[in-house]
Coordinates of C-alpha atoms in Angstrom, one line a residue:
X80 CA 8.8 29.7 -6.1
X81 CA 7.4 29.6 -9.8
X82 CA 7.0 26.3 -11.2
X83 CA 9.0 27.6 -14.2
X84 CA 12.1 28.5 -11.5
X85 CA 11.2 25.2 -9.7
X86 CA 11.7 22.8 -12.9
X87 CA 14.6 25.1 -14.3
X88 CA 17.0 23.9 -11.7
X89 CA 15.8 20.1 -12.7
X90 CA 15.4 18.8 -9.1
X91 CA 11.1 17.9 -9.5
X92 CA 12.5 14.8 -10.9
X93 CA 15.1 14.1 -8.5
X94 CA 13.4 14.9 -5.5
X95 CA 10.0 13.0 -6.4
X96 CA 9.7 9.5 -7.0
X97 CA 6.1 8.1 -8.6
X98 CA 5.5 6.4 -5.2
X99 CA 6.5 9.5 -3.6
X100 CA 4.2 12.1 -5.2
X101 CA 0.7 12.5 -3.6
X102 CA -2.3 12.5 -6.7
X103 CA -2.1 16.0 -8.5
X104 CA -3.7 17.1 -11.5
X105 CA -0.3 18.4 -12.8
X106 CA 2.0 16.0 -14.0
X107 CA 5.7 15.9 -14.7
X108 CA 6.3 14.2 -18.8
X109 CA 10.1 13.2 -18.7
X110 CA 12.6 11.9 -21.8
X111 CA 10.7 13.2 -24.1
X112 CA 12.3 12.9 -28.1
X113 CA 14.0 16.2 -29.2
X114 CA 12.0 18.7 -31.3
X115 CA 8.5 16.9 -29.8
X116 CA 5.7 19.2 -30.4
X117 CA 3.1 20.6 -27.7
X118 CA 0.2 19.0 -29.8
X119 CA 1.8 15.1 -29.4
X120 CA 2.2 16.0 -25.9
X121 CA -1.0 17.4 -25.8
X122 CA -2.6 14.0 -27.3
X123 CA -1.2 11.8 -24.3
X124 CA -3.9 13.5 -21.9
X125 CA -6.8 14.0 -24.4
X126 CA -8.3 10.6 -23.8
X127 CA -8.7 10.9 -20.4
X128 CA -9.8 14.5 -20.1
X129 CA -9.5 18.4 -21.0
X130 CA -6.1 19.5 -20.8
X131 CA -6.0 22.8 -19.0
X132 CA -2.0 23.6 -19.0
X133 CA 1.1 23.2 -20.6
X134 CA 4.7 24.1 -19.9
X135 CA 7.4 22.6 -22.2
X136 CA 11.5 22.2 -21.0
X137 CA 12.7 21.6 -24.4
X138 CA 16.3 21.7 -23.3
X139 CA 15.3 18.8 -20.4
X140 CA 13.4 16.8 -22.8
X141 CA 10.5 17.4 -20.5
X142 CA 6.8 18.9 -19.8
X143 CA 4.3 19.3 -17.6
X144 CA 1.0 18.6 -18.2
X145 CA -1.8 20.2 -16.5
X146 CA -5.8 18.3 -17.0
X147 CA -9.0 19.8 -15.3
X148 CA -9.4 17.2 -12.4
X149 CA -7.4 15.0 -10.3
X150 CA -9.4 12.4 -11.1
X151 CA -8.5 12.8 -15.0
X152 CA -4.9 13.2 -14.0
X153 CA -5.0 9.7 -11.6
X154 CA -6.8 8.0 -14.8
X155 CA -3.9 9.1 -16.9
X156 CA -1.5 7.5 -14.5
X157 CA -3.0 4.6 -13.8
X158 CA -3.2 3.9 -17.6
X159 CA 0.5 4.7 -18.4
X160 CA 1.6 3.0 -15.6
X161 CA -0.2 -0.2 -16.8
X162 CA 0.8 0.4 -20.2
X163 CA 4.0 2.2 -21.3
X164 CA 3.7 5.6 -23.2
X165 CA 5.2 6.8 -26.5
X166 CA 5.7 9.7 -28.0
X167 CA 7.5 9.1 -31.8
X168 CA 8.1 5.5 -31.2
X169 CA 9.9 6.4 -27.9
X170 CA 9.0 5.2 -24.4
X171 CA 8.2 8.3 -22.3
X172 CA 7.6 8.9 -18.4
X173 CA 4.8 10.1 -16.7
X174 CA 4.5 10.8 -12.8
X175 CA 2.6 13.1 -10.7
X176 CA 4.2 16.7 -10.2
X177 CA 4.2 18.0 -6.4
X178 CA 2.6 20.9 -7.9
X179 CA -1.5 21.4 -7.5
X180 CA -1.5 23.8 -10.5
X181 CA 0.3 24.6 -13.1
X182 CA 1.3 28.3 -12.6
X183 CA 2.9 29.7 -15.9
X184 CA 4.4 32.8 -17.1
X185 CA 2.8 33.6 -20.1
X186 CA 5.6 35.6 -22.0
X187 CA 7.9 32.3 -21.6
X188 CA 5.4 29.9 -22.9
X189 CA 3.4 31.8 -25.8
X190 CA 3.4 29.2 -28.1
X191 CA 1.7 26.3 -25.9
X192 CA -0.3 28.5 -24.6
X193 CA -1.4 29.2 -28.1
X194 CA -1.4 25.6 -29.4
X195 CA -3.5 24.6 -26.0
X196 CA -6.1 27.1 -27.0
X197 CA -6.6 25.6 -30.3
X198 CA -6.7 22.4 -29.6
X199 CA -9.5 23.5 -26.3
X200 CA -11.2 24.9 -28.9
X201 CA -11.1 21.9 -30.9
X202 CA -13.0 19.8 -28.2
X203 CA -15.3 22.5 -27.2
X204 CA -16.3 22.7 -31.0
X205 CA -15.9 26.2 -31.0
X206 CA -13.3 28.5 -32.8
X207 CA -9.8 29.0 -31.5
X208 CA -9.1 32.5 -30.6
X209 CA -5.3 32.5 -30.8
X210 CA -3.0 33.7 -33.6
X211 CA -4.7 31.6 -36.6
X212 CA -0.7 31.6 -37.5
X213 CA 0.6 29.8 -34.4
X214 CA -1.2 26.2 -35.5
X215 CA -3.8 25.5 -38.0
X216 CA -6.7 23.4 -36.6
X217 CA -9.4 23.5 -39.0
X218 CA -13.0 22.5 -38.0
X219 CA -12.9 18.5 -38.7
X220 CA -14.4 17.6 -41.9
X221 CA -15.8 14.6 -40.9
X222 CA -16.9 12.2 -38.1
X223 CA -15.6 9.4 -40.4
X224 CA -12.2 8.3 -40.0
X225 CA -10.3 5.7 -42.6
X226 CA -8.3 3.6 -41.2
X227 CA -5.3 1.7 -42.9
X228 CA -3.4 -0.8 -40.8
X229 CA 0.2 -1.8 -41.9
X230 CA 2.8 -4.6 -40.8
X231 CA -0.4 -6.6 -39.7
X232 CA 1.2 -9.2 -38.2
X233 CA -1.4 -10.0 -35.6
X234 CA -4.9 -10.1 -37.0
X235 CA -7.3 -7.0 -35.9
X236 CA -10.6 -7.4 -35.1
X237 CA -13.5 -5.3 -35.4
X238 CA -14.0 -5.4 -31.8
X239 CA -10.8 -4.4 -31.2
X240 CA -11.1 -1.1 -33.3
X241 CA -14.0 -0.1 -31.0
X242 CA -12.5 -0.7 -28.2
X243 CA -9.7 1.4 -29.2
X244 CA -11.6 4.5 -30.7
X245 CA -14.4 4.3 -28.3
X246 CA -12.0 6.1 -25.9
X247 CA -12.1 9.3 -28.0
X248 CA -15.9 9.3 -28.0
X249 CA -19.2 7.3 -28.7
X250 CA -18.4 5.0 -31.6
X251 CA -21.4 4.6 -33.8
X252 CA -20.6 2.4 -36.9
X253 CA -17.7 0.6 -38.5
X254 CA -16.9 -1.1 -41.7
X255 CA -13.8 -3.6 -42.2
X256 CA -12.4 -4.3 -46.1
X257 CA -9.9 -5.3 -47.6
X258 CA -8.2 -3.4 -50.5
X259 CA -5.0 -3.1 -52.5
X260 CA -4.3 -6.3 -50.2
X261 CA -4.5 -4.0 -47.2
X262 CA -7.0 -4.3 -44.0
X263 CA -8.7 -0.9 -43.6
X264 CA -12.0 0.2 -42.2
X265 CA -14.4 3.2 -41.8
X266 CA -15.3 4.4 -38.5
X267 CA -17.8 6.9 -37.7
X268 CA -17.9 8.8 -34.4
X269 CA -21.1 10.6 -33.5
X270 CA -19.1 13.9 -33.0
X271 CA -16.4 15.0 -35.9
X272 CA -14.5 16.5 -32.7
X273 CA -14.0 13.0 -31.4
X274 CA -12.7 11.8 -34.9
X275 CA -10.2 14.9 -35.1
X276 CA -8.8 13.9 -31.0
X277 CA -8.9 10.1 -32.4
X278 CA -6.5 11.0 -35.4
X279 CA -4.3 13.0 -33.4
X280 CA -3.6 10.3 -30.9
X281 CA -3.5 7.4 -32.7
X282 CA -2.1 7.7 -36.1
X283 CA 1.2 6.1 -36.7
X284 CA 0.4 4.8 -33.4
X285 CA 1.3 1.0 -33.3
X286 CA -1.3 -1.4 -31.7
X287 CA 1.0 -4.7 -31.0
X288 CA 4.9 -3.9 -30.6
X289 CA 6.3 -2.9 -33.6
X290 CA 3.5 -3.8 -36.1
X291 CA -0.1 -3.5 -36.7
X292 CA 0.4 0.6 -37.5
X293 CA -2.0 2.5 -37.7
X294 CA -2.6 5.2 -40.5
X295 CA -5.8 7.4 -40.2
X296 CA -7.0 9.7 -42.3
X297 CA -10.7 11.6 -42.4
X298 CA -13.2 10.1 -45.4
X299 CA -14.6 12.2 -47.8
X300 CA -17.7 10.8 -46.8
X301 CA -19.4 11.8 -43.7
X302 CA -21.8 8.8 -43.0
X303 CA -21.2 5.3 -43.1
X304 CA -23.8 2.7 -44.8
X305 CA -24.2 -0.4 -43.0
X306 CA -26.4 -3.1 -44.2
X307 CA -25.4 -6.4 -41.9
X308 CA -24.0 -6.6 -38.2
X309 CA -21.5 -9.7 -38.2
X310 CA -17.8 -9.9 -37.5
X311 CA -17.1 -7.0 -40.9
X312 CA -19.4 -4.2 -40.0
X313 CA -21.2 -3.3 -37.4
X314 CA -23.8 -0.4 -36.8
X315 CA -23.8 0.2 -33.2
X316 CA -27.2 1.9 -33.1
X317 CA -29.0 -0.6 -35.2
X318 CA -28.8 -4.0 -32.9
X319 CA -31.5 -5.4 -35.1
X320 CA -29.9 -5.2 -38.0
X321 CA -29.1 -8.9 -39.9
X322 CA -26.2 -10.6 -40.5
X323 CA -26.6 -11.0 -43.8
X324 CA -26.5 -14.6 -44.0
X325 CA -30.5 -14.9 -42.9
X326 CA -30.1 -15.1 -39.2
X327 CA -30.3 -13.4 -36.3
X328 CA -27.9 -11.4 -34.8
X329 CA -27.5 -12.8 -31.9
X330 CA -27.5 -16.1 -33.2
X331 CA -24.8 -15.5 -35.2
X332 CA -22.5 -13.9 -32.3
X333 CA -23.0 -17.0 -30.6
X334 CA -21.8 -19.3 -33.7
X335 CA -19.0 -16.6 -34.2
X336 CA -16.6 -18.0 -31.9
X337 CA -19.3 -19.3 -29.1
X338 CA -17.1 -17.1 -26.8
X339 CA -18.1 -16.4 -23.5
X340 CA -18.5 -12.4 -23.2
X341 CA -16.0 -11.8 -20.7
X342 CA -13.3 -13.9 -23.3
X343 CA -14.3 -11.2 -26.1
X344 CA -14.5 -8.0 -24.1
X345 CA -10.9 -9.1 -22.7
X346 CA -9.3 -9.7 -26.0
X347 CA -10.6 -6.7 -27.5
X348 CA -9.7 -4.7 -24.1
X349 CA -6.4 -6.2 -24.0
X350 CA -5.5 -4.7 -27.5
X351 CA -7.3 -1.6 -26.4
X352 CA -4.4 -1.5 -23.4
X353 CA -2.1 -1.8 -25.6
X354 CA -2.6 0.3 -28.5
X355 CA 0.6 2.8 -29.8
X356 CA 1.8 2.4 -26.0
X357 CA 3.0 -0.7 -25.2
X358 CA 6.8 -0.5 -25.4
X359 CA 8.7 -3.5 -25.5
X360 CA 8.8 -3.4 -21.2
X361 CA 5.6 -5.4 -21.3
X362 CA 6.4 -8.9 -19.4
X363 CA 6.1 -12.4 -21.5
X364 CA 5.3 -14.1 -18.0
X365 CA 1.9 -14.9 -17.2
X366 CA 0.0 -16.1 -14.2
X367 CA -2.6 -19.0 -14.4
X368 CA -4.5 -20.0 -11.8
X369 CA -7.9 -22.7 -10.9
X370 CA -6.3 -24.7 -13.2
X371 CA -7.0 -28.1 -12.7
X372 CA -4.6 -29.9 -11.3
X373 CA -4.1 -32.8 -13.5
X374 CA -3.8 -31.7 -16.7
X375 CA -1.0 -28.4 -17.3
X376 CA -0.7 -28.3 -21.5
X377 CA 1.5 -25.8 -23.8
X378 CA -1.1 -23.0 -24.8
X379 CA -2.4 -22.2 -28.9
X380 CA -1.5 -18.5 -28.7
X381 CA 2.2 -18.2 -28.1
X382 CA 5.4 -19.9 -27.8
X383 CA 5.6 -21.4 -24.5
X384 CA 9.3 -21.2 -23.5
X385 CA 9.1 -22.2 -19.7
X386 CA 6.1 -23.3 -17.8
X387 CA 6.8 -23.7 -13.8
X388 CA 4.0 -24.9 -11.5
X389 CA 3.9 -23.4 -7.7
X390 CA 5.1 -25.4 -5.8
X391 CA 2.7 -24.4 -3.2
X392 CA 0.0 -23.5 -4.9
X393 CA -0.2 -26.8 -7.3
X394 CA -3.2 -25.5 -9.0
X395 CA -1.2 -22.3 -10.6
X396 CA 1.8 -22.1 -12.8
X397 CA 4.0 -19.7 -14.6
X398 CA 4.1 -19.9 -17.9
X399 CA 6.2 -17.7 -19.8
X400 CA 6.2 -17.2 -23.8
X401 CA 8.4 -15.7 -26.8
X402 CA 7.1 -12.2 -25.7
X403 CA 4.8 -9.8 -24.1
X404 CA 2.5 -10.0 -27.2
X405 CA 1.4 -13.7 -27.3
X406 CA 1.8 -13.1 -23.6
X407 CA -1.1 -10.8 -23.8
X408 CA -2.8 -12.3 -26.8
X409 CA -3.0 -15.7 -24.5
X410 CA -4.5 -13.3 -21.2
X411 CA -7.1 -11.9 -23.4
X412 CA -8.3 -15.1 -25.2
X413 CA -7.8 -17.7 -22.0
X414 CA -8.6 -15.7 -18.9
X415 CA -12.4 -16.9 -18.1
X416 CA -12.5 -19.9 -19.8
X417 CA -13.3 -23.0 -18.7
X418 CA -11.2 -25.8 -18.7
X419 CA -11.7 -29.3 -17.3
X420 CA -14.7 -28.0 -15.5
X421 CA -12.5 -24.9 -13.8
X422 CA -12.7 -21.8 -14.7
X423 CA -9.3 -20.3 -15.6
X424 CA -7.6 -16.9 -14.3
X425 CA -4.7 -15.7 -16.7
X426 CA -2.9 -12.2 -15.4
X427 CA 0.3 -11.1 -16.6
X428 CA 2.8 -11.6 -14.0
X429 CA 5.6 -9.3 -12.4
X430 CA 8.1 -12.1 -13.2
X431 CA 10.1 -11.2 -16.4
X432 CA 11.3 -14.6 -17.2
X433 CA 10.8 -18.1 -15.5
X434 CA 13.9 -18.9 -14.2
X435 CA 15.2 -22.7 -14.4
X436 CA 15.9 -24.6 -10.9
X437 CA 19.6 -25.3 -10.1
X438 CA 20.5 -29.1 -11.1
X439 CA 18.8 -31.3 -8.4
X440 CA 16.6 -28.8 -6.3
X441 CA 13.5 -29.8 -8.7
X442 CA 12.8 -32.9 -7.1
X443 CA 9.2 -33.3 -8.2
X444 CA 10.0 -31.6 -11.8
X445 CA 7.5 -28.8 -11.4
X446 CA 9.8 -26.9 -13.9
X447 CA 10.3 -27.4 -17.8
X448 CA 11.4 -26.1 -20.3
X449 CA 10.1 -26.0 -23.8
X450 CA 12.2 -23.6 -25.7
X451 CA 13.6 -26.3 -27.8
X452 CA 9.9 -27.6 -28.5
X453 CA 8.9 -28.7 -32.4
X454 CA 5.9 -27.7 -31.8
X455 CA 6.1 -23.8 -31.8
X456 CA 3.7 -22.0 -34.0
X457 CA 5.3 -18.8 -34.3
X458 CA 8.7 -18.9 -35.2
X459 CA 8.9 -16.6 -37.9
X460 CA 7.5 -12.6 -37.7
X461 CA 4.7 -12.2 -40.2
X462 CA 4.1 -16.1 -41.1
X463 CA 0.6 -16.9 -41.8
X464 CA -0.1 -18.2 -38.4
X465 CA -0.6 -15.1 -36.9
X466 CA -3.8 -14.3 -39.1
X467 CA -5.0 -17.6 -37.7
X468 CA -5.7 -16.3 -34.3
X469 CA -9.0 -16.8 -33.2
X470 CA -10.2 -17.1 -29.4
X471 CA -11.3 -20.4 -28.2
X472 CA -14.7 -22.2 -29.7
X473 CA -16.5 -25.3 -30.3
X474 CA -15.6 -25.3 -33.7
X475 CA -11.4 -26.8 -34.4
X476 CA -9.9 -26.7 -37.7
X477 CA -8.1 -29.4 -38.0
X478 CA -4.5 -29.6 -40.5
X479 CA -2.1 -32.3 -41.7
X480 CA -4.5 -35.1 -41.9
X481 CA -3.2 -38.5 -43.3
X482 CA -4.1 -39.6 -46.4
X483 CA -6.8 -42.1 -46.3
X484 CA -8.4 -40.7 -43.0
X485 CA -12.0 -40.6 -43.1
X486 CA -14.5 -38.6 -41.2
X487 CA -15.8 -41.4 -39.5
X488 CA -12.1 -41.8 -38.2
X489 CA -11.6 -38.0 -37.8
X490 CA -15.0 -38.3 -34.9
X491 CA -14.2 -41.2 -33.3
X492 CA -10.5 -39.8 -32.3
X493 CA -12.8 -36.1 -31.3
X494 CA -15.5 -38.3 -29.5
X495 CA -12.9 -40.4 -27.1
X496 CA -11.3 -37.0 -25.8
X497 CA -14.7 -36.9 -23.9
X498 CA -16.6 -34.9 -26.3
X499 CA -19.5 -35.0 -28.5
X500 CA -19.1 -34.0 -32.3
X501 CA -21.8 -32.1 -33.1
X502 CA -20.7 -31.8 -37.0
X503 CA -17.8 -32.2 -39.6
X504 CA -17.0 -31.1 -43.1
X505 CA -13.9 -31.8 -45.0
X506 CA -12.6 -29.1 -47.4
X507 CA -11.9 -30.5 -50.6
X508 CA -8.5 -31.8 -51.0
X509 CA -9.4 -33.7 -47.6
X510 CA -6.0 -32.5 -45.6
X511 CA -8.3 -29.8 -44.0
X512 CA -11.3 -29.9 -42.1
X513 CA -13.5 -28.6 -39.4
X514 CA -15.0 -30.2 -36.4
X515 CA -17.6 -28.9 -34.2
X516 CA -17.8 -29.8 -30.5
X517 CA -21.0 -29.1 -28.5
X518 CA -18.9 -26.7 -26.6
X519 CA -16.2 -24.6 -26.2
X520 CA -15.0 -26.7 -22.8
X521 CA -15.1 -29.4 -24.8
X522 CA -13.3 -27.6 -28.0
X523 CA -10.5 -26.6 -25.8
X524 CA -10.3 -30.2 -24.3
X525 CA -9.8 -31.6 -27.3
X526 CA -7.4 -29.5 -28.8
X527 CA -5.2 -29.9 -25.6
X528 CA -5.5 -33.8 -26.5
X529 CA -5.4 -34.1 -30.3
X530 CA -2.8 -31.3 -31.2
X531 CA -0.1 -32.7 -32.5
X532 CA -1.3 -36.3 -32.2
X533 CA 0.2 -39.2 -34.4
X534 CA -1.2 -40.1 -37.1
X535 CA 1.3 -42.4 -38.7
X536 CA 3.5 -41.9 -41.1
X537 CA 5.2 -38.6 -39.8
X538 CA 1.6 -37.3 -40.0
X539 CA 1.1 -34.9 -36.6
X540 CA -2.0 -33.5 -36.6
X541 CA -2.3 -29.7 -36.6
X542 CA -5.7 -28.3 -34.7
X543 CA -6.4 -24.8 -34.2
X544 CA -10.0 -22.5 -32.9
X545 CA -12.1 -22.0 -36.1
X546 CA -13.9 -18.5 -37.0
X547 CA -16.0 -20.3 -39.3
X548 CA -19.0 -22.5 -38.5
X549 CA -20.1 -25.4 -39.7

């Protein structure tokens, strides 16, 4: 039987489950949006590999998908099954067909046959050879992209942008601005190919649920000038480039955030997981563990609704936030970091929510619940907090200080959470300032402590990570 005979009497999807399906480089797209073009369904595999087949079922709302290896075809799984897929803003299905190859009758399916050939041709660099009228993919003018993000709700950082277009090809420079009180940037692939496969994927694509879009267009120009290599622009090829404020380079990524490596590769490949794919299915539950015992403390990078420590296991908790973003944003910034001399594991859990004991089976009140807490950060969608973001350093910026607190005040609270301060500055109206600890253990120790600590007078002191340095 022909697959086309095969999928026409619908039963692929009935009679094979995900966890059913051996590995197979064909795969089976279902609830696909009406009127969804072969290109967008193209785009889903292009990241991972060349697409060899298509076969659309536009009265099912369905495809299949055929890529040149298994082992591109088990990548694209793996990835969507992490990380929902959408097409259009709607949450799609992927599984493996039980088919090995995609075996298509050519009169049915012209037109993605056509469309498959341009958009081979497309990564091959050469010319398509199909019907120039069927689609029009022009030679891409540029290995430049511009990039416009809207809704930015959650700040994006430079990092994050490579991490994101880096799976389209070998990223080679980027430029972060701000105009028209928009955040955009200039990328430059090394191969205009990979720019034209990054645009297709990802524009209108969202990178946190439903904000942070992106809008992607190429530049007229087609190379991208790059003077410094801080936390704005970044030339990839030129390590030994300055930062533009005298020092070194790698001095200055240390200052940045004195983040550990794994802490910035993980926030920047968290947002990479999640770009334009993450649904709203992703859980708001995550899974600590190697915490120390002693000491379990609401987190900086959420809403902490319910936190629930194992009962068993006395060292690892649930904690569960306002949503799967700051449920993420917390993984990516925490997991790694040390924390009263542990190091800390964060994973998102399978859990959905943390559920609340039954009146008087929580005898040694291992459950609570915070969802009525004053001290939530992120009430309201867009509020300035969210641009305040930054992952954990030595350096706390500090909020809400009393009138007639002095610096010599302001250290001696830092110094008896068990820290040294290394260096202070007010800002000039004196309610603000930074503080620099002589680590980031110790600037996550004393935030834990001195957040929200009473100052008198209805004064709670507000503390925060700092991007800046002192």
């Amino acid at each position: 039987m022909s697959i086309c005979a095969y999928a026409a009497n619908g039963s692929d999807s009935k009679k094979q489950r995900l966890d059913e399906s051996p590995p197979s480089r064909v795969l089976h797209i279902r609830k696909l949006p009406n009127e969804v073009s072969e290109t967008e369904v193209i785009a889903l595999g292009l990241p991972f590999g060349k697409v060899t087949n298509i076969l659309m079922l536009k009265g099912k709302n369905q495809a299949f998908l055929e890529l040149g290896t298994e082992e591109a075809a088990v990548t694209m799984v793996n990835y969507y099954t992490a990380v929902t897929p959408q097409v259009r803003n709607t949450p799609v299905f992927i599984q493996y067909s039980n088919h090995k190859e995609l075996k298509t009758d050519s009169a049915l399916n012209q037109r993605a046959q056509a469309v498959l050939q341009a958009v081979s041709a497309v990564q091959d660099g050469s010319s398509p050879s199909s019907d120039p009228g069927v689609l029009d993919l022009t030679p891409p003018p540029s290995p430049v992209l511009r990039i416009i993000i809207d809704n930015m709700f959650y700040p994006v950082t430079l990092d994050v942008l490579q991490q994101i277009f880096s799976k389209f090809g070998t990223v080679m420079k980027i430029i972060t601005f701000t105009k028209n009180n928009q955040f955009q940037a200039l990328l430059q692939f090394s191969d205009p190919v990979n720019a034209q496969q990054a645009k297709l994927s990802l524009d209108g694509q969202n990178i946190y649920n439903s904000c942070c879009t992106l809008r992607i267009d190429f530049s007229k120009l087609v190379n991208v000038n790059v003077k410094y290599n801080n936390d704005k622009s970044r030339d990839y090829t030129r390590p030994d480039l300055p930062t533009g404020d005298g020092e070194s380079t790698n001095k200055d990524h240390s200052l940045l955030g004195a983040i550990s490596p794994l802490s910035a590769a993980a926030a920047a490949a968290a947002a990479a997981g999640r770009v334009a794919l993450s649904g709203s299915g992703v859980s708001g539950v995550l899974l600590a563990s190697n915490l120390n015992e002693e000491v379990h403390k609401p987190w900086v990078y959420g809403d902490v609704q319910r936190v629930k420590i194992l009962y068993n296991k006395k060292d690892s908790a649930l904690i569960q936030l306002s949503d799967g973003n700051q449920a993420q944003l917390a993984m990516s910034h925490l997991n790694g970091q040390k924390v009263f001399g542990k190091v800390m594991r964060v994973t998102l859990s399978k859990h959905q929510t943390v559920a609340l004991p039954r009146e008087g089976l929580d005898d040694q009140l291992l459950t609570k619940d915070f969802s009525g807490s004053p001290l939530h950060r992120f009430k309201k969608p867009g509020s300035k907090n969210f641009q305040n973001i930054f992952p954990p350093s030595a350096t706390l910026h500090l909020s809400n200080i009393r009138d007639g607190v002095g610096e010599d005040d302001l250290r001696l609270l830092f110094s008896n959470s068990g820290g040294t301060v290394k260096a202070f500055k007010f800002f000039q109206d004196r309610k603000m300032a930074l503080i620099q600890m002589s680590s980031v253990e110790e600037g996550i120790q004393a935030l834990m402590d001195l957040h929200n600590y009473d100052m008198g007078g209805n004064h709670h002191l507000k503390v925060s990570f700092s991007k800046s340095t002192i």
